[in-house]
mmCIF file of C-alpha atoms in Angstrom:
data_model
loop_
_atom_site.group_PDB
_atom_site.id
_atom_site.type_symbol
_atom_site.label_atom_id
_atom_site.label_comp_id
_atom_site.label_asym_id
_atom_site.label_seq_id
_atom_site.Cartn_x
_atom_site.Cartn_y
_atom_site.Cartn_z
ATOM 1 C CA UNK A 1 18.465 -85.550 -40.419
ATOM 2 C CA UNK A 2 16.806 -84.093 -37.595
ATOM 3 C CA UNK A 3 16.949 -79.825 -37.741
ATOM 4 C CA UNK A 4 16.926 -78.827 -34.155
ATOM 5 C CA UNK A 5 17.087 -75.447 -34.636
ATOM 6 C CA UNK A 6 14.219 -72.708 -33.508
ATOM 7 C CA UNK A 7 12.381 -71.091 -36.270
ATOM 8 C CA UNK A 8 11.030 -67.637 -36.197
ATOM 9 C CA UNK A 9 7.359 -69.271 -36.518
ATOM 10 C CA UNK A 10 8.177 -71.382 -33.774
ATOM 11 C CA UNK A 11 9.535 -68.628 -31.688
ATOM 12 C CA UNK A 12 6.062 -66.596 -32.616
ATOM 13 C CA UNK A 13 4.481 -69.698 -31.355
ATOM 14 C CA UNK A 14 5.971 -70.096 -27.917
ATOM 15 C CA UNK A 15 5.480 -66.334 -27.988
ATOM 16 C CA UNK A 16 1.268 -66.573 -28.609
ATOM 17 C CA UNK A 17 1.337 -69.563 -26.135
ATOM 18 C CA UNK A 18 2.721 -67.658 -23.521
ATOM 19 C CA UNK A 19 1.078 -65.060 -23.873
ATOM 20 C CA UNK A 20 -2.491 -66.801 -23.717
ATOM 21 C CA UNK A 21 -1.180 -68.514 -19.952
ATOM 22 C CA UNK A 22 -0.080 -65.596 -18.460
ATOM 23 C CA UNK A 23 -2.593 -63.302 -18.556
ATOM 24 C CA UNK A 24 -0.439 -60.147 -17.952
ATOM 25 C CA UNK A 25 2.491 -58.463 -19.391
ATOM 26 C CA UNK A 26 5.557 -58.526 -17.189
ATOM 27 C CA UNK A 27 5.355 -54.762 -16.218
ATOM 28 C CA UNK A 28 1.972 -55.654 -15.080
ATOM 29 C CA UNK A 29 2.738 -58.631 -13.736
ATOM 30 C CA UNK A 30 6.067 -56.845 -11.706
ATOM 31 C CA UNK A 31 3.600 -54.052 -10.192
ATOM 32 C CA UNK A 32 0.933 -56.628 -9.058
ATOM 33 C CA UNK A 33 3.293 -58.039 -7.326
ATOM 34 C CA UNK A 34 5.309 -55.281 -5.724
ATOM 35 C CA UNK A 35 1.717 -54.430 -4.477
ATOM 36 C CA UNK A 36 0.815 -58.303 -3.283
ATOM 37 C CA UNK A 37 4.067 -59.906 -2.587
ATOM 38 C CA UNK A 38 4.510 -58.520 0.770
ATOM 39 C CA UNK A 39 1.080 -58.475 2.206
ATOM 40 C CA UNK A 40 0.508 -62.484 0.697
ATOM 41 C CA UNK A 41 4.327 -63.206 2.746
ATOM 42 C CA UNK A 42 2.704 -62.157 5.506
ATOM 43 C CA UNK A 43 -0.302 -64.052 5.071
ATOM 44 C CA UNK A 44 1.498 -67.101 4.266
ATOM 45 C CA UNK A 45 3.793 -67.087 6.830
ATOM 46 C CA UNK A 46 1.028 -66.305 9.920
ATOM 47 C CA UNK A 47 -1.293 -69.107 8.555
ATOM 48 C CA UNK A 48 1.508 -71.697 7.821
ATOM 49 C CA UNK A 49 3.779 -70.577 10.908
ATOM 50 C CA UNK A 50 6.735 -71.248 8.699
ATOM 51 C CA UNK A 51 8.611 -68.555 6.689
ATOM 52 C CA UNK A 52 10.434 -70.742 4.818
ATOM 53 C CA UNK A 53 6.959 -72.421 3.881
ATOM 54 C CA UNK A 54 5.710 -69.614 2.887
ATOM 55 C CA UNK A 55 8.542 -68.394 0.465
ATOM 56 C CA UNK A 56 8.005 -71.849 -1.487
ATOM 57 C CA UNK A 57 4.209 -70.961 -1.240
ATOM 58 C CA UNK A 58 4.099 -67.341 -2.592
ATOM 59 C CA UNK A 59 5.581 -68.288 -5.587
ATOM 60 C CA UNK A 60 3.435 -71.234 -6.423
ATOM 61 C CA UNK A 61 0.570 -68.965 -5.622
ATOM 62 C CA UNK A 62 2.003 -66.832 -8.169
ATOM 63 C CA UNK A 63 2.620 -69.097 -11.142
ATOM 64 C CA UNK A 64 -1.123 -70.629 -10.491
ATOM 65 C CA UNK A 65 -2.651 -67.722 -11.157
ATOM 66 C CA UNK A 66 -0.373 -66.798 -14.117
ATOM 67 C CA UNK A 67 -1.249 -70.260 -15.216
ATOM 68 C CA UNK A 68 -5.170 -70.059 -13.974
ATOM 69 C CA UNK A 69 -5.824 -68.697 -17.431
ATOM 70 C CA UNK A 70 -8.717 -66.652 -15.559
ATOM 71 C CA UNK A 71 -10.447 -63.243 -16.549
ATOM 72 C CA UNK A 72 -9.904 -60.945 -14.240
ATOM 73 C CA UNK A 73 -12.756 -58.361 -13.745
ATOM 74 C CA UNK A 74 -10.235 -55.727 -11.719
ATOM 75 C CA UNK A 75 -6.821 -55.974 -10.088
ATOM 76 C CA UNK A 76 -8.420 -56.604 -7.076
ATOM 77 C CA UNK A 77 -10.518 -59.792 -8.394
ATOM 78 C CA UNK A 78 -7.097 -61.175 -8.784
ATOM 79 C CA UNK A 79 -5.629 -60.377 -5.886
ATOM 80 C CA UNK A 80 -8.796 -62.109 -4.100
ATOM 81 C CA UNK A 81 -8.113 -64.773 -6.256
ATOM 82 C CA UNK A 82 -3.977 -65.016 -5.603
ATOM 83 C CA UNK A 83 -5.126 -65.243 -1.698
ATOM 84 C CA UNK A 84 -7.328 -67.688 -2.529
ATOM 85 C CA UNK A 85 -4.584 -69.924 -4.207
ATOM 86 C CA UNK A 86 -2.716 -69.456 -1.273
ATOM 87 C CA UNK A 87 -5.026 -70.423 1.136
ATOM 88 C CA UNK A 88 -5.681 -73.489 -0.831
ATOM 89 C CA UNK A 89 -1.956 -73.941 -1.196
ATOM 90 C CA UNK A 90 -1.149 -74.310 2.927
ATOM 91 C CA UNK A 91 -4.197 -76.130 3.470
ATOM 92 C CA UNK A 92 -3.295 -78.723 0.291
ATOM 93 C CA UNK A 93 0.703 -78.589 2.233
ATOM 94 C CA UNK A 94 -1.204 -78.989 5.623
ATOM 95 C CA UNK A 95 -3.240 -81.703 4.347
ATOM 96 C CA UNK A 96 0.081 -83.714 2.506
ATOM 97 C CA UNK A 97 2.002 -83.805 5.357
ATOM 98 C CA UNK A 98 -0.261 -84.192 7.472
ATOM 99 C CA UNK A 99 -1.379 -82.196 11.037
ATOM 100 C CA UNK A 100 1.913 -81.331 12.362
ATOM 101 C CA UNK A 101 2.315 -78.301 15.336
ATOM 102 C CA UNK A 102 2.956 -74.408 13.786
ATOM 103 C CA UNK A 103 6.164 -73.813 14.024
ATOM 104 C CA UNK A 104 6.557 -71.220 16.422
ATOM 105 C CA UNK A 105 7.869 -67.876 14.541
ATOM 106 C CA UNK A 106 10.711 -65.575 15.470
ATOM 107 C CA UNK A 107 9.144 -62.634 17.336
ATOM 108 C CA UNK A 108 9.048 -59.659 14.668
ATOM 109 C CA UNK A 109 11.671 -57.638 14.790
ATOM 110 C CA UNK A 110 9.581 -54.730 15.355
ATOM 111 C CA UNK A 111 8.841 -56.344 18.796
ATOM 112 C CA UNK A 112 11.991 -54.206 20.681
ATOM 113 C CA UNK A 113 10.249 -50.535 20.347
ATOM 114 C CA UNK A 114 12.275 -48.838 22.645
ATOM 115 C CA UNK A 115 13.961 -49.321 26.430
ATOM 116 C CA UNK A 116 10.578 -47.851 27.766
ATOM 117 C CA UNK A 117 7.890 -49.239 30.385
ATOM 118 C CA UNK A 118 5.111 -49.114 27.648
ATOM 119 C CA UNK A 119 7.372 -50.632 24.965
ATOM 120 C CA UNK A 120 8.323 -53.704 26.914
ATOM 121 C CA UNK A 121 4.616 -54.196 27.675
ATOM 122 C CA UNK A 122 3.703 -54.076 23.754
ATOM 123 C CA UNK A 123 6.429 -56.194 23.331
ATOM 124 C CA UNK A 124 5.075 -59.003 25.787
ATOM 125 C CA UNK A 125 1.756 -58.227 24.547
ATOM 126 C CA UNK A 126 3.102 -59.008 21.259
ATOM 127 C CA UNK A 127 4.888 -61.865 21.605
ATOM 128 C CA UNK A 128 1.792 -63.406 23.348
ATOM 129 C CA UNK A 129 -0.951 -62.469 20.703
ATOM 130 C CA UNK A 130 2.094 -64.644 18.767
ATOM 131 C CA UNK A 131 2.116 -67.986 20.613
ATOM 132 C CA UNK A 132 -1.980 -67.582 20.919
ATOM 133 C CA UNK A 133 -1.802 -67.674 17.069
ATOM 134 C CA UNK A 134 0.291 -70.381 16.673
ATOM 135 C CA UNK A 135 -2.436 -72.511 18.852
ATOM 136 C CA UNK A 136 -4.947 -71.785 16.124
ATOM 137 C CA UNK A 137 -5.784 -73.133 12.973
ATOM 138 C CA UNK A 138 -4.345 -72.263 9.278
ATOM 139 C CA UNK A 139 -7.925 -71.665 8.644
ATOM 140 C CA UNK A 140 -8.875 -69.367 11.517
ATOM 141 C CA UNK A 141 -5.422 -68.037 11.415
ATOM 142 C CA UNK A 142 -6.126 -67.249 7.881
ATOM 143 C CA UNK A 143 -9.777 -65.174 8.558
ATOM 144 C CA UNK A 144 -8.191 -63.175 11.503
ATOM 145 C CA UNK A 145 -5.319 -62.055 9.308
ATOM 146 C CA UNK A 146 -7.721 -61.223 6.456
ATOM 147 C CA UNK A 147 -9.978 -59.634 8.705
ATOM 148 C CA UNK A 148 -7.956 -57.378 11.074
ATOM 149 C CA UNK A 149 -4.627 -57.151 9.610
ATOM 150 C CA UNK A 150 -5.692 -56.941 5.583
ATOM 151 C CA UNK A 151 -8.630 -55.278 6.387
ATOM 152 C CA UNK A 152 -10.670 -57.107 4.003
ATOM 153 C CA UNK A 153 -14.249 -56.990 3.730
ATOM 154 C CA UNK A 154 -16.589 -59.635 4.842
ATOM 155 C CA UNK A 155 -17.476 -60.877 1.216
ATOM 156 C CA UNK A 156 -14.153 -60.686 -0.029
ATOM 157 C CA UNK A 157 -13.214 -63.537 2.690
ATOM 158 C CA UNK A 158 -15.858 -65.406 1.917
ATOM 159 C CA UNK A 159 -14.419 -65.203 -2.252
ATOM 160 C CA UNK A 160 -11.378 -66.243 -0.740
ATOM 161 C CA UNK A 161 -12.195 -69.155 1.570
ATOM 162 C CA UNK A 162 -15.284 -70.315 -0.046
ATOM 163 C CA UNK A 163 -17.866 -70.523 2.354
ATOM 164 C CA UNK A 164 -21.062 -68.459 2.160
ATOM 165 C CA UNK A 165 -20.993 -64.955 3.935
ATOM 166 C CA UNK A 166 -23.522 -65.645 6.721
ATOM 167 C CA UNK A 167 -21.223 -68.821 7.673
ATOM 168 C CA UNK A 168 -18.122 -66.993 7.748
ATOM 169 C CA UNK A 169 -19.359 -63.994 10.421
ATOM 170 C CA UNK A 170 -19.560 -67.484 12.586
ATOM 171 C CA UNK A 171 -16.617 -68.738 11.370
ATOM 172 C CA UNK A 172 -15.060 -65.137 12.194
ATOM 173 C CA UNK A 173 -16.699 -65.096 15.631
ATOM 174 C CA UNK A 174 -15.484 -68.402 16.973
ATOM 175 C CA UNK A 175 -11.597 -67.444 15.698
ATOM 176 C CA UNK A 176 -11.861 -64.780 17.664
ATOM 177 C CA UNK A 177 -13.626 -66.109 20.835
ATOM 178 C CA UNK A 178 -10.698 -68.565 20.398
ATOM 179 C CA UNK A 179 -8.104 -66.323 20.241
ATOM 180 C CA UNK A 180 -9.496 -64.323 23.153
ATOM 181 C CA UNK A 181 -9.785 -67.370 25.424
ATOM 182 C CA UNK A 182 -5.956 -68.271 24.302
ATOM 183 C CA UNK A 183 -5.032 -64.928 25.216
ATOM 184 C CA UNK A 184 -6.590 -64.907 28.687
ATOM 185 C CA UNK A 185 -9.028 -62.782 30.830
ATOM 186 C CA UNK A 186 -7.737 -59.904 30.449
ATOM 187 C CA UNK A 187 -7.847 -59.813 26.540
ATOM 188 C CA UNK A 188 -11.722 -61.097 26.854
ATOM 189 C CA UNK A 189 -12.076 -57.602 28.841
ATOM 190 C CA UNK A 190 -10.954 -55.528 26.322
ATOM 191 C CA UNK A 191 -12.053 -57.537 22.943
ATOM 192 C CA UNK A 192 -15.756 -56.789 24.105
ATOM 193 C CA UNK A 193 -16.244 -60.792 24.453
#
């Protein structure tokens, strides 16, 4: 006669076992990632081009790091590291389903600043820095949007894309020659290139 019941020494168990994969408690766990979530969305969504890509992606990234079974040196080591997952994540998708063309992605909400002359020429500004993106790789999408937008430092997108930090300031530099010559002449004026 099989018992199928749960013991308290097997609920201890389960207990220990979980507690040795994820490496924080849930209140830790909920404030890392009302401090990540958004900025990794982000992330995810400019280097896939698909928001509803990058919802599936941000909480893989989140269980593989739960799961990673790492030591963490400080909360931003594992941030580093969660953006690291989810680079690897979109490149692994990219790589699955092969090369297919960004998805273009709704113009931000944030693009209709007011009825003014200034505001419809951020706007259009905007929008084009957006369709320039979507021309450039998940990679150099990915070291732009780490560089300018998260403000990261050199070496910490180096951590997170794995290349050596003298490679990446060319990596860097051709994404944004790239994205200047998408953007046209008179965004090579003003980006110094």
């Amino acid at each position: 006669m099989s018992d199928a019941r749960v013991t308290a020494l097997d609920r201890l168990d389960l207990a220990a076992s979980a507690e040795q994969a994820f490496q924080m408690d849930e209140d830790g766990f909920g404030a890392f990632y009302e401090r990540t979530s958004r900025p990794l969305w982000l992330y995810l969504a400019r280097i896939s081009g698909d928001p509803r890509l990058a919802d599936d992606l941000l909480h893989e990234a989140y269980y593989r790091v739960l799961r990673s079974g790492t030591a963490f040196e400080s909360d931003d080591h594992r941030r580093h590291y969660l953006f690291r997952v989810a680079a690897n994540l979109v490149r692994d998708t990219k790589r699955r389903h092969g090369t297919q063309p960004v998805a273009n992605l709704a113009p931000d909400e944030t693009l209709v600043d007011d009825a003014s002359e200034r505001g419809a020429e951020r706007a259009a500004e905007r929008l084009d820095l957006q369709r320039a993106l979507t021309q450039l790789s998940a990679r150099e999408r990915s070291l732009l949007w780490l560089a300018y937008v998260q403000g990261c430092t050199h070496d910490e997108i180096a951590a997170t894309h794995g290349v050596k930090r003298a490679s990446l300031k060319t990596l860097l530099h051709r994404a944004k020659r790239r994205l200047l010559d998408l953007l046209g002449p008179d965004a090579r004026a003003r980006g110094g290139a």
